Every structure is written in structure tokens, then in C-alpha cells.
Tab-separated table of C-alpha atoms in Angstrom:
chain	number	residue	atom	x	y	z
A	1	MET	CA	61.251	-24.523	9.326
A	2	LYS	CA	59.948	-27.115	6.815
A	3	ALA	CA	56.239	-27.401	6.588
A	4	THR	CA	54.848	-30.824	7.616
A	5	PRO	CA	52.067	-32.562	5.804
A	6	LYS	CA	49.830	-31.900	8.813
A	7	ILE	CA	50.499	-28.060	8.648
A	8	LEU	CA	49.979	-28.036	4.908
A	9	ALA	CA	46.612	-29.750	5.368
A	10	VAL	CA	45.456	-27.296	8.002
A	11	THR	CA	46.541	-24.320	5.779
A	12	LEU	CA	44.651	-25.756	2.914
A	13	ALA	CA	41.462	-26.229	4.937
A	14	VAL	CA	41.655	-22.635	6.233
A	15	THR	CA	42.177	-21.234	2.761
A	16	LEU	CA	39.159	-23.208	1.382
A	17	ALA	CA	37.035	-22.073	4.269
A	18	ALA	CA	37.889	-18.476	3.730
A	19	GLY	CA	37.107	-18.826	0.043
A	20	ALA	CA	33.707	-20.337	0.898
A	21	VAL	CA	32.862	-17.451	3.215
A	22	LEU	CA	33.877	-14.935	0.537
A	23	VAL	CA	31.782	-16.602	-2.116
A	24	GLY	CA	28.854	-16.816	0.344
A	25	GLY	CA	29.214	-13.189	1.142
A	26	LEU	CA	29.200	-12.238	-2.485
A	27	ALA	CA	26.084	-14.330	-3.099
A	28	LEU	CA	24.337	-12.683	-0.137
A	29	TYR	CA	25.278	-9.065	-0.639
A	30	GLY	CA	26.083	-9.017	-4.321
A	31	THR	CA	28.763	-7.211	-6.223
A	32	GLY	CA	28.264	-4.644	-8.898
A	33	SER	CA	25.735	-7.052	-10.552
A	34	ASN	CA	21.937	-7.331	-9.915
A	35	LEU	CA	22.567	-9.960	-7.192
A	36	GLY	CA	22.554	-7.381	-4.524
A	37	ASN	CA	19.757	-5.239	-6.077
A	38	LEU	CA	16.830	-7.664	-6.306
A	39	ALA	CA	14.514	-5.219	-4.556
A	40	ALA	CA	15.123	-2.694	-7.359
A	41	SER	CA	14.193	-5.122	-10.173
A	42	GLY	CA	10.860	-6.042	-11.738
A	43	PRO	CA	7.940	-3.969	-13.111
A	44	CYS	CA	7.900	-1.670	-10.193
A	45	ALA	CA	11.592	-0.965	-9.863
A	46	GLU	CA	11.045	2.732	-10.548
A	47	ALA	CA	8.665	2.939	-7.581
A	48	ALA	CA	11.347	1.876	-5.009
A	49	PRO	CA	12.805	5.429	-4.396
A	50	ALA	CA	9.334	6.775	-3.676
A	51	ALA	CA	8.490	4.010	-1.224
A	52	ALA	CA	11.857	4.521	0.466
A	53	ARG	CA	11.055	8.220	0.808
A	54	LEU	CA	7.853	7.360	2.571
A	55	ALA	CA	9.311	4.968	5.197
A	56	PRO	CA	10.662	7.680	7.602
A	57	LEU	CA	7.342	9.566	7.359
A	58	ALA	CA	5.366	6.627	8.858
A	59	ARG	CA	4.994	8.309	12.210
A	60	GLY	CA	2.432	9.899	14.409
A	61	GLU	CA	-1.117	9.452	13.086
A	62	VAL	CA	0.194	7.221	10.239
A	63	ALA	CA	2.827	5.335	12.197
A	64	ALA	CA	1.322	1.939	11.201
A	65	PHE	CA	1.876	2.674	7.447
A	66	ASP	CA	4.205	-0.051	6.104
A	67	ALA	CA	6.193	1.300	3.124
A	68	SER	CA	6.988	-1.372	0.497
A	69	ALA	CA	10.581	-2.489	0.603
A	70	ALA	CA	10.109	-3.890	-2.904
A	71	PRO	CA	7.016	-2.373	-4.561
A	72	LYS	CA	4.841	-4.711	-6.575
A	73	PRO	CA	1.994	-4.160	-8.915
A	74	ALA	CA	-1.318	-3.647	-7.081
A	75	PRO	CA	-3.977	-6.288	-7.818
A	76	ASP	CA	-6.106	-4.967	-10.669
A	77	VAL	CA	-9.425	-5.447	-8.840
A	78	ALA	CA	-12.748	-4.820	-10.465
A	79	PHE	CA	-15.633	-3.090	-8.630
A	80	ARG	CA	-18.569	-0.736	-9.367
A	81	GLY	CA	-18.750	3.031	-9.726
A	82	PRO	CA	-21.427	5.347	-8.299
A	83	ASP	CA	-23.701	4.575	-11.257
A	84	GLY	CA	-23.350	0.832	-10.739
A	85	ALA	CA	-21.205	0.456	-13.838
A	86	PRO	CA	-18.155	-1.910	-13.723
A	87	THR	CA	-14.756	-0.280	-13.352
A	88	ASP	CA	-11.294	-1.192	-11.938
A	89	LEU	CA	-8.131	0.229	-10.639
A	90	ALA	CA	-6.627	0.297	-14.106
A	91	ALA	CA	-9.303	2.782	-15.137
A	92	LEU	CA	-8.092	5.164	-12.450
A	93	ARG	CA	-4.382	4.732	-13.212
A	94	GLY	CA	-2.456	7.941	-13.934
A	95	LYS	CA	-2.737	9.426	-10.452
A	96	LEU	CA	-1.743	8.451	-6.933
A	97	LEU	CA	-4.482	6.430	-5.325
A	98	LEU	CA	-5.273	5.771	-1.692
A	99	VAL	CA	-7.382	2.638	-1.990
A	100	ASN	CA	-9.436	2.041	1.137
A	101	LEU	CA	-11.588	-1.021	1.901
A	102	TRP	CA	-14.490	-0.365	4.334
A	103	ALA	CA	-17.939	-1.536	5.504
A	104	THR	CA	-20.704	-0.042	7.571
A	105	TRP	CA	-20.403	-2.931	10.006
A	106	CYS	CA	-16.772	-1.967	10.695
A	107	ALA	CA	-16.706	0.661	13.387
A	108	PRO	CA	-13.007	1.683	12.743
A	109	CYS	CA	-13.827	2.039	9.053
A	110	LYS	CA	-16.696	4.499	9.776
A	111	ALA	CA	-14.543	6.400	12.265
A	112	GLU	CA	-11.817	7.138	9.708
A	113	MET	CA	-14.116	7.944	6.841
A	114	PRO	CA	-14.501	11.642	7.650
A	115	ALA	CA	-10.666	12.051	7.621
A	116	LEU	CA	-10.607	10.362	4.254
A	117	ASP	CA	-13.214	12.691	3.016
A	118	ARG	CA	-11.316	15.698	4.271
A	119	LEU	CA	-8.108	14.391	2.660
A	120	GLN	CA	-9.865	14.137	-0.652
A	121	ALA	CA	-11.310	17.620	-0.316
A	122	GLU	CA	-7.866	19.083	0.344
A	123	LEU	CA	-5.485	17.075	-1.926
A	124	GLY	CA	-7.804	15.236	-4.344
A	125	GLY	CA	-7.621	16.241	-8.025
A	126	ASP	CA	-5.773	15.280	-11.216
A	127	ALA	CA	-2.768	13.924	-9.273
A	128	PHE	CA	-4.402	12.211	-6.310
A	129	GLN	CA	-7.645	10.423	-5.343
A	130	VAL	CA	-9.035	8.618	-2.385
A	131	VAL	CA	-10.717	5.446	-3.686
A	132	ALA	CA	-12.964	4.149	-0.819
A	133	ILE	CA	-14.436	0.770	-1.843
A	134	ASN	CA	-17.329	-0.618	0.172
A	135	VAL	CA	-17.114	-4.376	0.404
A	136	GLU	CA	-20.622	-5.238	1.570
A	137	THR	CA	-22.612	-7.808	-0.465
A	138	ARG	CA	-26.057	-7.369	1.115
A	139	ASN	CA	-28.300	-4.398	1.915
A	140	LEU	CA	-26.553	-2.498	-0.807
A	141	ASP	CA	-28.593	0.725	-0.268
A	142	LYS	CA	-27.171	1.082	3.273
A	143	PRO	CA	-23.562	2.173	2.490
A	144	PRO	CA	-24.433	5.106	0.151
A	145	ALA	CA	-27.184	6.151	2.607
A	146	TRP	CA	-24.569	6.148	5.382
A	147	PHE	CA	-22.351	8.392	3.250
A	148	LYS	CA	-25.163	10.855	2.873
A	149	ALA	CA	-26.254	10.699	6.542
A	150	ASN	CA	-22.734	11.361	7.711
A	151	GLY	CA	-21.791	14.222	5.403
A	152	ILE	CA	-19.283	12.290	3.288
A	153	THR	CA	-19.521	14.500	0.122
A	154	HIS	CA	-16.065	14.510	-1.414
A	155	LEU	CA	-15.531	10.740	-1.837
A	156	THR	CA	-16.829	8.993	-4.988
A	157	TYR	CA	-18.868	5.972	-3.875
A	158	TYR	CA	-17.455	2.652	-5.045
A	159	GLY	CA	-18.880	-0.754	-4.103
A	160	ASP	CA	-18.080	-4.410	-4.621
A	161	PRO	CA	-21.356	-6.359	-4.360
A	162	GLU	CA	-19.705	-9.391	-5.914
A	163	GLY	CA	-17.394	-9.658	-2.964
A	164	LYS	CA	-14.179	-10.109	-5.006
A	165	VAL	CA	-12.155	-7.054	-3.945
A	166	LEU	CA	-11.727	-7.901	-0.240
A	167	PRO	CA	-10.086	-11.365	-0.677
A	168	ALA	CA	-7.919	-10.189	-3.556
A	169	ILE	CA	-6.457	-7.220	-1.792
A	170	GLN	CA	-6.140	-8.859	1.642
A	171	SER	CA	-4.290	-11.800	-0.027
A	172	ALA	CA	-1.957	-9.378	-1.865
A	173	VAL	CA	-0.987	-7.330	1.192
A	174	GLY	CA	-1.301	-9.980	3.927
A	175	SER	CA	-4.178	-8.188	5.772
A	176	THR	CA	-6.913	-10.051	7.615
A	177	GLY	CA	-9.137	-7.244	8.740
A	178	LEU	CA	-10.777	-3.848	7.926
A	179	PRO	CA	-10.037	-1.176	7.164
A	180	THR	CA	-7.190	-2.014	4.840
A	181	THR	CA	-5.628	0.752	2.780
A	182	MET	CA	-3.138	0.629	-0.111
A	183	LEU	CA	-1.186	3.592	-1.453
A	184	VAL	CA	-0.802	2.931	-5.222
A	185	ASP	CA	1.344	5.194	-7.497
A	186	ALA	CA	0.280	6.433	-10.920
A	187	LYS	CA	1.667	3.341	-12.687
A	188	GLY	CA	-0.152	0.895	-10.475
A	189	CYS	CA	2.618	-0.080	-8.047
A	190	THR	CA	1.913	-0.434	-4.262
A	191	LEU	CA	4.046	2.033	-2.316
A	192	GLY	CA	2.799	0.859	1.041
A	193	VAL	CA	-0.052	-0.502	3.165
A	194	MET	CA	-1.975	0.598	6.244
A	195	LYS	CA	-3.612	-2.251	8.163
A	196	GLY	CA	-6.157	-0.554	10.417
A	197	PRO	CA	-7.529	2.984	10.714
A	198	ALA	CA	-5.631	6.274	10.598
A	199	GLU	CA	-6.289	9.994	10.828
A	200	TRP	CA	-5.570	10.537	7.160
A	201	SER	CA	-6.278	14.245	7.164
A	202	SER	CA	-3.848	14.973	9.961
A	203	GLU	CA	-0.577	16.753	9.208
A	204	ASP	CA	1.172	13.373	9.372
A	205	GLY	CA	-1.216	11.966	6.776
A	206	ARG	CA	-0.988	14.906	4.454
A	207	ARG	CA	2.784	14.900	4.683
A	208	LEU	CA	2.867	11.239	3.698
A	209	ILE	CA	0.659	11.861	0.592
A	210	ARG	CA	2.602	14.995	-0.461
A	211	ALA	CA	5.825	12.994	-0.226
A	212	ALA	CA	4.338	10.231	-2.412
A	213	LEU	CA	3.273	12.941	-4.888
A	214	GLY	CA	6.783	14.364	-4.879
A	215	THR	CA	5.553	17.787	-3.797
A	216	GLY	CA	7.479	17.876	-0.514
A	217	ALA	CA	7.105	16.526	2.935
């Protein structure tokens, strides 16, 4: 049967459409090139496996933990140490950091603080530290007094009287409330975020931190 011009035109249209779908699919999913591996590129590419390892451990008491699909550098915020001297996250780099923003006017913040203190007591050291940063800008004697009155003895007191840390971190992680907590690896990459309180010293919380440290779930 001899092909008619109409049949040839239809065949050509189908071939072109199939080619367009194939090209579109390659653009979307990639080939062996970096097109399909954008999440594993950038300055925090090496953190991606660790973040992926944490995702299935976001359950139970830490179910709201959101592991980063594509880890990014944590904002290098500046704040003050227990002696009032300026410091920043870069100064603490070299260990896994659980960076928690809190205030005495935030009831959920105060409720989770004992668990953070216990977590620091159990796992804190050369490889891991809880960095609880108070974000209050007035009545600056109140937060450290609250620490003392409530038996918070294992956490180092950090404060941000200038009020710059809260907007910087909330903008970086898309959080609008307190407490907000970032898990940052030793190279300064954000492995995940918790928006809201958690029982960090629970078995679920400890398992998450141990997995981030690479010491087993």
C-alpha cells in the first residue's frame, strides 16, 4: 500500500511528538550528567547522604524533623557567648550542632529546654553540642536567671541582644515561630530543621543525633 501525503504527515507529527517527550524526559530526569543530580551539587553536596540517612528517623518524638533534601550552608549568624563576648556559628564549626532558638516568653521553648539539657549531658562533647540561643532583646538578666532557676546546667548560655539571629535563621529555614531548631553538620551545612518543640532527649531524639554523627541509629 502506497503511503499518501496525509499518512506521511501524521507519521511525521507522531515522530516529532515522541522526540519532544524524550527530550523533555531527559531534561527532567537527567542522564548520566549532572542534570539529574542537582540536589547533590553545591558546597554542601557531601552532606546529602547524611541528610538522607536522617529522613526515615524522623518519627515518634521527633516526627516533625524535616531532613534537608538538598543541604545548604547554615546562615553564619553572630551572637554572644556566656561572657558577653561576640561569637558566631563558624567559631563552633568542627562538630555537629543542634542550634535552638528560644525565649522565656515562649512556653513550648521552656518546656523543651530540660530535654535539650539532658541531650547535651548525654551526647555533648568534642563531636556534638546543643547551641541554645536566647533571642530576647530586653530584660537580658531574665534568661540566664531562668536557666539557673530551672536547673539547666549542661547548656552553655548564648544570647542575641541585637535581635539579628531570629530573622536570619527563620528566613533561611522558612520558620515563623519559636522554638526553631537546625541540625548543622561539622562543615556548617544544614541537615534538617525542626519547627516547634520536641523531646530531644528521648530515644527517638538520641537516635537521630547518633545517626547524624555516624555512630549508628
